[in-house]
Structure formats: structure tokens, C-alpha cells
mmCIF file of C-alpha atoms in Angstrom:
data_model
loop_
_atom_site.group_PDB
_atom_site.id
_atom_site.type_symbol
_atom_site.label_atom_id
_atom_site.label_comp_id
_atom_site.label_asym_id
_atom_site.label_seq_id
_atom_site.Cartn_x
_atom_site.Cartn_y
_atom_site.Cartn_z
ATOM 1 C CA MET A 86 36.103 12.472 25.893
ATOM 2 C CA GLU A 87 38.797 9.391 27.454
ATOM 3 C CA THR A 88 40.902 8.204 24.413
ATOM 4 C CA LYS A 89 39.939 4.587 25.903
ATOM 5 C CA LEU A 90 36.042 6.127 26.777
ATOM 6 C CA ARG A 91 35.849 6.719 22.582
ATOM 7 C CA LYS A 92 37.646 3.436 21.455
ATOM 8 C CA ILE A 93 34.325 1.947 23.021
ATOM 9 C CA ILE A 94 32.311 3.942 21.982
ATOM 10 C CA PHE A 95 33.689 3.498 18.040
ATOM 11 C CA ALA A 96 34.330 0.218 18.023
ATOM 12 C CA GLY A 97 29.823 -0.415 19.956
ATOM 13 C CA ILE A 98 29.118 1.702 16.986
ATOM 14 C CA ILE A 99 31.394 -0.192 13.814
ATOM 15 C CA LEU A 100 29.720 -3.404 15.880
ATOM 16 C CA TYR A 101 26.420 -2.144 15.391
ATOM 17 C CA THR A 102 26.695 -1.386 11.694
ATOM 18 C CA PHE A 103 27.611 -4.465 10.421
ATOM 19 C CA LEU A 104 25.174 -5.395 12.016
ATOM 20 C CA ILE A 105 22.930 -2.498 10.410
ATOM 21 C CA LEU A 106 24.322 -3.858 7.226
ATOM 22 C CA TYR A 107 23.472 -7.851 7.433
ATOM 23 C CA PHE A 108 20.151 -6.635 7.869
ATOM 24 C CA LEU A 109 19.948 -4.408 4.524
ATOM 25 C CA PHE A 110 21.871 -7.282 2.537
ATOM 26 C CA PHE A 111 21.507 -10.728 3.850
ATOM 27 C CA ALA A 112 18.409 -11.211 6.405
ATOM 28 C CA PHE A 113 14.679 -11.414 5.846
ATOM 29 C CA ASN A 114 15.702 -14.434 2.902
ATOM 30 C CA ARG A 115 16.838 -12.030 0.845
ATOM 31 C CA LEU A 116 19.316 -14.521 -0.391
ATOM 32 C CA ASP A 117 16.053 -16.379 -1.018
ATOM 33 C CA HIS A 118 14.230 -13.791 -3.559
ATOM 34 C CA GLU A 119 14.017 -13.933 -7.211
ATOM 35 C CA TYR A 120 14.626 -10.041 -7.579
ATOM 36 C CA SER A 121 17.419 -10.366 -10.165
ATOM 37 C CA GLU A 122 13.743 -11.472 -12.874
ATOM 38 C CA TYR A 123 12.474 -7.935 -11.881
ATOM 39 C CA GLY A 124 15.802 -5.803 -12.998
ATOM 40 C CA TYR A 125 16.985 -3.134 -11.213
ATOM 41 C CA ASP A 126 14.122 -1.828 -8.877
ATOM 42 C CA PHE A 127 14.413 1.544 -8.471
ATOM 43 C CA MET A 128 11.517 3.177 -6.243
ATOM 44 C CA LEU A 129 12.270 7.171 -7.032
ATOM 45 C CA ILE A 130 8.304 8.261 -5.420
ATOM 46 C CA PRO A 131 7.519 7.872 -1.928
ATOM 47 C CA GLU A 132 5.160 5.447 -1.990
ATOM 48 C CA SER A 133 4.281 6.077 1.479
ATOM 49 C CA VAL A 134 4.585 7.953 5.111
ATOM 50 C CA PRO A 135 7.192 7.450 7.182
ATOM 51 C CA ILE A 136 4.180 5.661 10.019
ATOM 52 C CA LEU A 137 1.535 6.228 12.041
ATOM 53 C CA PHE A 138 -0.241 5.950 14.872
ATOM 54 C CA PRO A 139 0.013 2.495 16.288
ATOM 55 C CA ASN A 140 -3.406 0.619 15.704
ATOM 56 C CA LEU A 141 -2.755 -0.460 18.874
ATOM 57 C CA SER A 142 -5.887 -3.799 19.194
ATOM 58 C CA ASP A 143 -4.441 -5.287 15.882
ATOM 59 C CA LEU A 144 -0.792 -4.264 15.838
ATOM 60 C CA SER A 145 1.242 -4.640 12.390
ATOM 61 C CA PHE A 146 3.891 -6.462 11.695
ATOM 62 C CA SER A 147 4.137 -4.029 9.069
ATOM 63 C CA TRP A 148 3.685 -1.114 11.172
ATOM 64 C CA ILE A 149 6.888 -2.851 13.537
ATOM 65 C CA PHE A 150 9.111 -2.717 9.930
ATOM 66 C CA ASN A 151 8.988 0.962 9.373
ATOM 67 C CA LEU A 152 8.906 1.741 13.175
ATOM 68 C CA GLY A 153 12.524 -0.273 12.409
ATOM 69 C CA ASN A 154 13.754 1.433 9.378
ATOM 70 C CA ILE A 155 13.640 4.945 11.810
ATOM 71 C CA ALA A 156 14.820 4.023 15.210
ATOM 72 C CA ALA A 157 17.690 1.636 13.971
ATOM 73 C CA PHE A 158 19.377 5.267 12.855
ATOM 74 C CA ILE A 159 19.084 7.244 16.188
ATOM 75 C CA PRO A 160 22.278 5.390 16.838
ATOM 76 C CA TYR A 161 24.081 7.469 14.713
ATOM 77 C CA GLY A 162 22.445 10.713 15.547
ATOM 78 C CA ILE A 163 24.048 10.504 18.966
ATOM 79 C CA VAL A 164 27.771 8.143 18.312
ATOM 80 C CA ILE A 165 28.452 10.647 15.146
ATOM 81 C CA PRO A 166 28.254 13.471 16.053
ATOM 82 C CA LEU A 167 29.597 12.871 19.105
ATOM 83 C CA LEU A 168 33.125 10.740 18.096
ATOM 84 C CA TYR A 169 33.275 13.874 15.515
ATOM 85 C CA ARG A 170 32.858 17.635 15.509
ATOM 86 C CA THR A 171 29.596 18.197 12.950
ATOM 87 C CA HIS A 172 26.547 19.896 12.556
ATOM 88 C CA LEU A 173 23.773 19.170 11.482
ATOM 89 C CA VAL A 174 23.358 19.731 6.941
ATOM 90 C CA LYS A 175 26.981 17.980 7.651
ATOM 91 C CA PHE A 176 26.041 15.305 9.459
ATOM 92 C CA ILE A 177 22.187 14.880 7.560
ATOM 93 C CA SER A 178 23.975 15.250 4.067
ATOM 94 C CA VAL A 179 27.107 12.969 4.897
ATOM 95 C CA PHE A 180 24.248 10.550 5.931
ATOM 96 C CA VAL A 181 21.294 10.849 3.156
ATOM 97 C CA LEU A 182 25.163 9.904 0.180
ATOM 98 C CA THR A 183 25.458 7.410 1.983
ATOM 99 C CA ILE A 184 22.783 5.738 2.331
ATOM 100 C CA LEU A 185 21.923 5.931 -1.178
ATOM 101 C CA VAL A 186 25.292 3.898 -2.080
ATOM 102 C CA LEU A 187 24.142 1.606 0.262
ATOM 103 C CA GLU A 188 20.441 1.143 -1.377
ATOM 104 C CA THR A 189 22.278 0.994 -4.956
ATOM 105 C CA LEU A 190 23.550 -1.585 -4.310
ATOM 106 C CA GLN A 191 21.359 -3.067 -2.597
ATOM 107 C CA SER A 192 19.019 -2.864 -5.951
ATOM 108 C CA LEU A 193 22.361 -3.599 -7.855
ATOM 109 C CA THR A 194 23.720 -6.691 -5.843
ATOM 110 C CA PHE A 195 19.727 -7.785 -6.617
ATOM 111 C CA LEU A 196 19.776 -8.238 -2.493
ATOM 112 C CA GLY A 197 16.692 -5.276 -2.279
ATOM 113 C CA THR A 198 15.355 -2.799 -3.897
ATOM 114 C CA PHE A 199 16.035 1.308 -4.556
ATOM 115 C CA ASP A 200 13.763 2.692 -2.213
ATOM 116 C CA VAL A 201 13.184 5.828 -0.905
ATOM 117 C CA ASP A 202 10.475 5.490 1.520
ATOM 118 C CA ASP A 203 13.518 3.554 3.260
ATOM 119 C CA VAL A 204 15.931 6.941 2.252
ATOM 120 C CA ILE A 205 13.479 9.051 4.364
ATOM 121 C CA SER A 206 12.441 6.721 7.313
ATOM 122 C CA ASN A 207 16.287 7.376 7.560
ATOM 123 C CA THR A 208 17.064 9.895 7.767
ATOM 124 C CA LEU A 209 14.839 10.504 10.222
ATOM 125 C CA GLY A 210 16.285 8.038 12.017
ATOM 126 C CA ALA A 211 19.764 9.462 12.764
ATOM 127 C CA GLY A 212 17.965 12.897 12.830
ATOM 128 C CA ILE A 213 16.320 12.476 15.726
ATOM 129 C CA GLY A 214 19.031 11.489 17.079
ATOM 130 C CA PHE A 215 21.007 14.298 16.521
ATOM 131 C CA CYS A 216 18.861 16.371 17.941
ATOM 132 C CA ALA A 217 18.437 14.278 21.590
ATOM 133 C CA TYR A 218 22.309 14.545 20.794
ATOM 134 C CA LYS A 219 22.167 17.908 21.464
ATOM 135 C CA VAL A 220 19.682 18.707 23.923
ATOM 136 C CA GLY A 221 21.858 15.817 25.936
ATOM 137 C CA LEU A 222 25.147 18.052 25.374
ATOM 138 C CA THR A 223 23.721 20.342 27.544
ATOM 139 C CA ILE A 224 22.972 18.387 30.284
ATOM 140 C CA LYS A 225 25.609 18.954 32.727
ATOM 141 C CA VAL A 226 24.234 14.595 34.628
ATOM 142 C CA PHE A 227 24.042 11.821 33.938
ATOM 143 C CA TRP A 228 21.193 10.663 34.065
ATOM 144 C CA LYS A 229 19.693 13.240 32.999
ATOM 145 C CA LYS A 230 21.288 13.738 30.364
ATOM 146 C CA LEU A 231 19.562 9.716 29.182
ATOM 147 C CA MET A 232 16.712 11.135 29.530
ATOM 148 C CA ALA A 233 16.244 13.997 28.581
ATOM 149 C CA MET A 234 17.412 12.390 25.022
ATOM 150 C CA GLY A 235 15.222 9.516 25.875
ATOM 151 C CA LEU A 236 12.170 11.858 26.087
ATOM 152 C CA THR A 237 13.265 14.364 22.887
ATOM 153 C CA ILE A 238 13.073 10.808 21.218
ATOM 154 C CA VAL A 239 9.760 10.393 22.474
ATOM 155 C CA VAL A 240 8.545 13.565 21.627
ATOM 156 C CA LEU A 241 9.896 14.216 17.863
ATOM 157 C CA LEU A 242 9.266 10.108 17.353
ATOM 158 C CA VAL A 243 4.842 10.860 17.906
ATOM 159 C CA GLY A 244 5.712 14.366 16.832
ATOM 160 C CA ILE A 245 7.039 12.129 13.093
ATOM 161 C CA MET A 246 3.787 9.809 13.127
ATOM 162 C CA GLY A 247 1.259 13.294 13.742
ATOM 163 C CA ILE A 248 2.742 14.756 10.773
ATOM 164 C CA SER A 249 2.782 11.670 8.555
ATOM 165 C CA GLU A 250 -1.167 10.957 9.948
ATOM 166 C CA ILE A 251 -1.917 14.394 8.304
ATOM 167 C CA ILE A 252 0.369 13.581 4.741
ATOM 168 C CA ASN A 253 -1.902 10.378 4.411
ATOM 169 C CA TYR A 254 -4.922 12.139 5.875
ATOM 170 C CA ALA A 255 -4.215 14.926 3.110
ATOM 171 C CA VAL A 256 -3.091 13.135 0.258
ATOM 172 C CA GLU A 257 -5.684 9.527 1.041
ATOM 173 C CA LYS A 258 -7.300 8.168 -2.272
ATOM 174 C CA ARG A 259 -11.368 7.457 -0.713
ATOM 175 C CA GLU A 260 -13.972 6.415 -2.202
ATOM 176 C CA GLY A 261 -16.494 8.541 -3.492
ATOM 177 C CA PRO A 262 -20.464 7.912 -4.413
ATOM 178 C CA VAL A 263 -21.785 4.979 -6.073
ATOM 179 C CA HIS A 264 -23.355 5.418 -9.335
ATOM 180 C CA ALA A 265 -25.004 2.097 -11.315
ATOM 181 C CA LEU A 266 -23.201 1.351 -14.315
ATOM 182 C CA ASN A 267 -26.457 1.634 -16.859
ATOM 183 C CA GLU A 268 -25.526 5.142 -15.310
ATOM 184 C CA VAL A 269 -22.691 5.459 -18.273
ATOM 185 C CA LYS A 270 -23.742 8.491 -21.116
ATOM 186 C CA GLU A 271 -21.565 6.450 -23.820
ATOM 187 C CA ILE A 272 -23.500 2.753 -23.576
ATOM 188 C CA THR A 273 -23.082 0.188 -26.273
ATOM 189 C CA GLY A 274 -25.459 -2.338 -27.218
ATOM 190 C CA SER A 275 -28.360 -4.127 -25.297
ATOM 191 C CA MET A 276 -29.664 -2.057 -21.820
ATOM 192 C CA PRO A 277 -30.603 -4.129 -18.539
ATOM 193 C CA MET A 278 -34.104 -3.238 -16.697
ATOM 194 C CA THR A 279 -33.586 -0.102 -14.177
ATOM 195 C CA LYS A 280 -38.174 -0.258 -13.421
ATOM 196 C CA ASP A 281 -40.166 -3.122 -11.775
ATOM 197 C CA LEU A 282 -38.132 -4.845 -11.320
ATOM 198 C CA PRO A 283 -39.079 -8.678 -10.702
ATOM 199 C CA GLY A 284 -37.692 -10.362 -7.937
ATOM 200 C CA PHE A 285 -36.624 -14.421 -8.038
ATOM 201 C CA THR A 286 -34.703 -17.109 -5.834
ATOM 202 C CA VAL A 287 -31.552 -18.150 -6.248
ATOM 203 C CA ALA A 288 -30.804 -21.009 -4.268
ATOM 204 C CA GLY A 289 -33.369 -20.917 -2.057
ATOM 205 C CA LYS A 290 -32.664 -17.207 -1.290
ATOM 206 C CA LYS A 291 -34.800 -14.145 -2.342
ATOM 207 C CA ILE A 292 -33.685 -11.991 -3.941
ATOM 208 C CA GLU A 293 -34.557 -8.586 -4.805
ATOM 209 C CA PRO A 294 -32.972 -6.295 -6.744
ATOM 210 C CA LYS A 295 -32.288 -2.764 -6.679
ATOM 211 C CA MET A 296 -30.150 -1.717 -9.686
ATOM 212 C CA ASN A 297 -30.382 -3.376 -11.864
ATOM 213 C CA LEU A 298 -30.724 -6.212 -13.598
ATOM 214 C CA TYR A 299 -28.786 -7.336 -15.878
ATOM 215 C CA SER A 300 -29.991 -11.386 -18.003
ATOM 216 C CA SER A 301 -29.243 -13.365 -21.920
ATOM 217 C CA GLU A 302 -33.590 -13.373 -21.190
ATOM 218 C CA GLY A 303 -34.985 -14.202 -24.880
ATOM 219 C CA GLN A 304 -31.502 -14.985 -26.066
ATOM 220 C CA ASP A 305 -28.616 -17.495 -26.098
ATOM 221 C CA THR A 306 -26.379 -14.229 -24.984
ATOM 222 C CA LYS A 307 -26.408 -11.383 -23.951
ATOM 223 C CA LYS A 308 -23.800 -7.793 -24.370
ATOM 224 C CA TYR A 309 -23.527 -4.532 -22.417
ATOM 225 C CA THR A 310 -20.439 -2.743 -23.347
ATOM 226 C CA TYR A 311 -19.630 0.449 -20.965
ATOM 227 C CA ILE A 312 -18.038 2.893 -22.214
ATOM 228 C CA LEU A 313 -16.590 4.859 -18.612
ATOM 229 C CA GLY A 314 -13.947 7.191 -20.476
ATOM 230 C CA GLU A 315 -10.431 6.301 -19.165
ATOM 231 C CA LYS A 316 -10.817 6.387 -15.436
ATOM 232 C CA LYS A 317 -8.932 5.176 -12.816
ATOM 233 C CA ASP A 318 -9.042 4.127 -9.566
ATOM 234 C CA ILE A 319 -12.004 2.268 -9.602
ATOM 235 C CA LEU A 320 -14.351 0.567 -7.010
ATOM 236 C CA PHE A 321 -16.987 -2.370 -8.760
ATOM 237 C CA TYR A 322 -19.741 -4.240 -7.496
ATOM 238 C CA SER A 323 -22.782 -6.825 -8.608
ATOM 239 C CA SER A 324 -23.967 -9.830 -7.451
ATOM 240 C CA PHE A 325 -24.354 -12.922 -9.461
ATOM 241 C CA GLY A 326 -27.104 -16.162 -9.521
ATOM 242 C CA ILE A 327 -28.603 -18.213 -12.147
ATOM 243 C CA PRO A 328 -32.811 -18.302 -10.641
ATOM 244 C CA ASP A 329 -34.536 -21.635 -9.440
ATOM 245 C CA ASN A 330 -36.534 -20.887 -11.688
ATOM 246 C CA GLY A 331 -35.444 -22.523 -15.440
ATOM 247 C CA ASP A 332 -32.866 -23.518 -17.082
ATOM 248 C CA ASP A 333 -30.031 -24.569 -14.627
ATOM 249 C CA HIS A 334 -27.417 -23.631 -17.097
ATOM 250 C CA GLY A 335 -25.646 -19.527 -17.527
ATOM 251 C CA GLU A 336 -22.194 -17.840 -17.392
ATOM 252 C CA LEU A 337 -20.713 -14.353 -17.100
ATOM 253 C CA ILE A 338 -17.864 -12.724 -18.481
ATOM 254 C CA ILE A 339 -16.809 -9.422 -17.707
ATOM 255 C CA ALA A 340 -13.647 -7.958 -19.098
ATOM 256 C CA VAL A 341 -12.531 -4.551 -18.193
ATOM 257 C CA ASP A 342 -10.899 -3.159 -22.031
ATOM 258 C CA GLY A 343 -10.113 -6.551 -23.887
ATOM 259 C CA LYS A 344 -9.386 -8.487 -20.398
ATOM 260 C CA GLU A 345 -11.106 -10.872 -18.717
ATOM 261 C CA ILE A 346 -11.331 -9.812 -15.348
ATOM 262 C CA VAL A 347 -14.199 -11.963 -14.197
ATOM 263 C CA GLN A 348 -15.939 -16.095 -15.143
ATOM 264 C CA TYR A 349 -18.882 -17.404 -13.682
ATOM 265 C CA ASN A 350 -20.887 -20.364 -14.663
ATOM 266 C CA GLU A 351 -23.221 -22.567 -12.972
ATOM 267 C CA GLN A 352 -20.442 -25.449 -12.412
ATOM 268 C CA TYR A 353 -18.263 -23.486 -10.519
ATOM 269 C CA TYR A 354 -21.059 -21.419 -8.918
ATOM 270 C CA GLN A 355 -24.553 -22.616 -7.063
ATOM 271 C CA ASP A 356 -25.558 -20.492 -4.739
ATOM 272 C CA MET A 357 -25.499 -16.524 -5.523
ATOM 273 C CA GLU A 358 -21.942 -14.178 -6.022
ATOM 274 C CA THR A 359 -21.018 -11.356 -4.766
ATOM 275 C CA ILE A 360 -18.817 -9.513 -6.742
ATOM 276 C CA ASP A 361 -16.267 -7.536 -6.434
ATOM 277 C CA PHE A 362 -13.153 -6.092 -7.362
ATOM 278 C CA SER A 363 -11.075 -2.739 -8.522
ATOM 279 C CA MET A 364 -8.946 -1.647 -10.953
ATOM 280 C CA ASN A 365 -6.415 0.992 -12.120
ATOM 281 C CA SER A 366 -7.734 2.150 -14.903
ATOM 282 C CA VAL A 367 -10.609 1.340 -16.805
ATOM 283 C CA HIS A 368 -11.936 2.958 -20.739
ATOM 284 C CA GLU A 369 -14.424 -0.340 -21.629
ATOM 285 C CA ILE A 370 -16.327 -2.474 -19.427
ATOM 286 C CA THR A 371 -17.740 -5.147 -21.754
ATOM 287 C CA ILE A 372 -20.931 -7.182 -19.431
ATOM 288 C CA THR A 373 -21.191 -11.063 -20.710
ATOM 289 C CA LEU A 374 -24.239 -13.424 -20.439
ATOM 290 C CA LYS A 375 -25.594 -16.103 -21.325
ATOM 291 C CA GLY A 376 -28.339 -18.744 -20.426
ATOM 292 C CA ASN A 377 -29.928 -18.304 -17.663
ATOM 293 C CA ALA A 378 -27.366 -16.186 -15.387
ATOM 294 C CA LYS A 379 -28.765 -13.100 -14.150
ATOM 295 C CA LEU A 380 -26.376 -9.691 -12.522
ATOM 296 C CA TRP A 381 -27.343 -7.425 -10.473
ATOM 297 C CA ASP A 382 -27.560 -4.200 -8.611
ATOM 298 C CA VAL A 383 -24.115 -3.424 -10.764
ATOM 299 C CA LYS A 384 -22.350 -0.298 -9.716
ATOM 300 C CA PHE A 385 -19.011 1.103 -9.319
ATOM 301 C CA SER A 386 -17.864 3.970 -7.403
ATOM 302 C CA GLU A 387 -14.100 6.111 -7.768
ATOM 303 C CA MET A 388 -11.507 6.700 -5.001
ATOM 304 C CA LYS A 389 -10.479 9.927 -5.163
ATOM 305 C CA HIS A 390 -8.789 12.829 -3.475
ATOM 306 C CA TRP A 391 -9.941 15.150 -0.427
ATOM 307 C CA TRP A 392 -9.569 17.567 -3.833
ATOM 308 C CA GLU A 393 -10.998 16.334 -6.226
#
């Protein structure tokens, strides 16, 4: 390579590096983010795959961001071996060490977090660039060289998306069968109605419970407590309302492991309400009903891996 061309390429990669450092430490209003409130943040376990195939009907910013995390580092895989003769293992080793240092500095300066997902994506980008450089090295005609390198980059990106889809499918949790909450074996307190469930109206809408019916009928307050036994990733579903006939006062409280999650009463909710929320972990669920409030079709499901 001519000395003049080498100097131009070297100057270009230096300027490009300053741009990358700007995005790593100062872009996206990083100076305004109070990362210091949470202390040093090191995310050492991968939380997602590098990049999935895009949803062309609804292209999200997160997908573009993930693509940028890979694409932004492709030039290093092309330019570094072009300027300095090296092999893949040495190049990737030095690159990973450099990215680890930068990610650590992001966390230590409270201008970001150490995220191993970023390390993986950045390294994949550099690796793609290196492969493209190696393909182009075997071609003498300049425009054919560029076409071959570009095609290599596209093919490898698509390949990474395909592998990411497979990994994502393998490790992603999916919702399992739905169970009535009253099917839980360990129950204390009151029991809901499960047979011959009566219909009623809420805000003029006819309600026909299908699975169960919870109420405080006959008492001012009723509590229903269920021991689920250290379950994780639980989805909870139910419906709440105060029937049109009878007293128009009532209240619902749902607590998970002693912490109040839901609180409804007639002052704020005069129509039928659909209740659904997720729980990362749960041992005990307590349902408290007061007055004329009713809760029905109370059920839950678990998010599980395909092998579970």
C-alpha cells in the first residue's frame, strides 16, 4: 500500500474512532442520565441475542440500535488488518480487550453501563469486517473487491440474524396452560364458588363467570389465600366489578407475598375491570374482598422454556 494512501486511511479510522467514542460516552443524553444513583452497573450475563430479523411492518428503534451495535464496528475489521498485518485470533483478542476496557470505563464514569451484550455485538461486527477483508484480499479488481466485501457483510449479517432467531426460540419462555387459581392445592381462608356460578350485571353488562367467583357475600370481608410454592414468571388474570343490584360499595385488594399489588374500589372503578399482571416470583397470593365487590375467572399461567 502506498504511504500516502496508508496515512489517509489511518487518519480516517482515527476520526471514526473519535465518533465511536462520542457515541459510547456522550451521545443519547448520557450526561443527563443519573447512572451514579444506581452505583456501578455491570451486566455480565447476556440478556438477549445480538439481532433478530426485522419486522418490516413495524421497524423499531431497538432493532436499529442493535444493528448499529454490530455495523458500527465492521470498519475496524476491515481497516485494522489492512494497516497492520494480523490474523483473526490476535485481532479479535485485542479487539475484545479494548471493548472490555471501554465498557468498564462507561460504568466507572457513570456514563453508561458495562453490558456484555454490547461486547458480543461489537465483536461480531469486527469479526464480520475481518471476514469481508479476507474475501476482498483474494480479488484484484477494485470494484469486484468492494462488491465481494459488501456481499460478505450482508450474508454474515443475515447468518447472525438466523442464528439469533434459533437461539431466541430455544431459550425464550412461552406461556404455558392457564389454570384456575382455586386449583392450587394449598389454600387457607375462604373458598370461591366453582359450580353453578350465578350471573349478574356490572354497569349494565351481563356477566357469566366461567371458572370461579369470589365475593364477600354473607360477610363484610373475606380473604382467600393461596400458597403457590416459589413459582417464577407467573401471569395473573381476572375480572373485577361491583354488581348493579345491591350495595354499590366494595373493595378488592390483591397482595403477593405480603405486598399489595392491586387495590380497586367503587370510588375509582364503577365499570367491569380486567386485571392482569406478571410476577417474577411468587410464594403466596392473598385476595381480600369487601362489601359487594366480586372477582371472577381468576386464573394464572407460567412462562416456561420449551423443554419444561
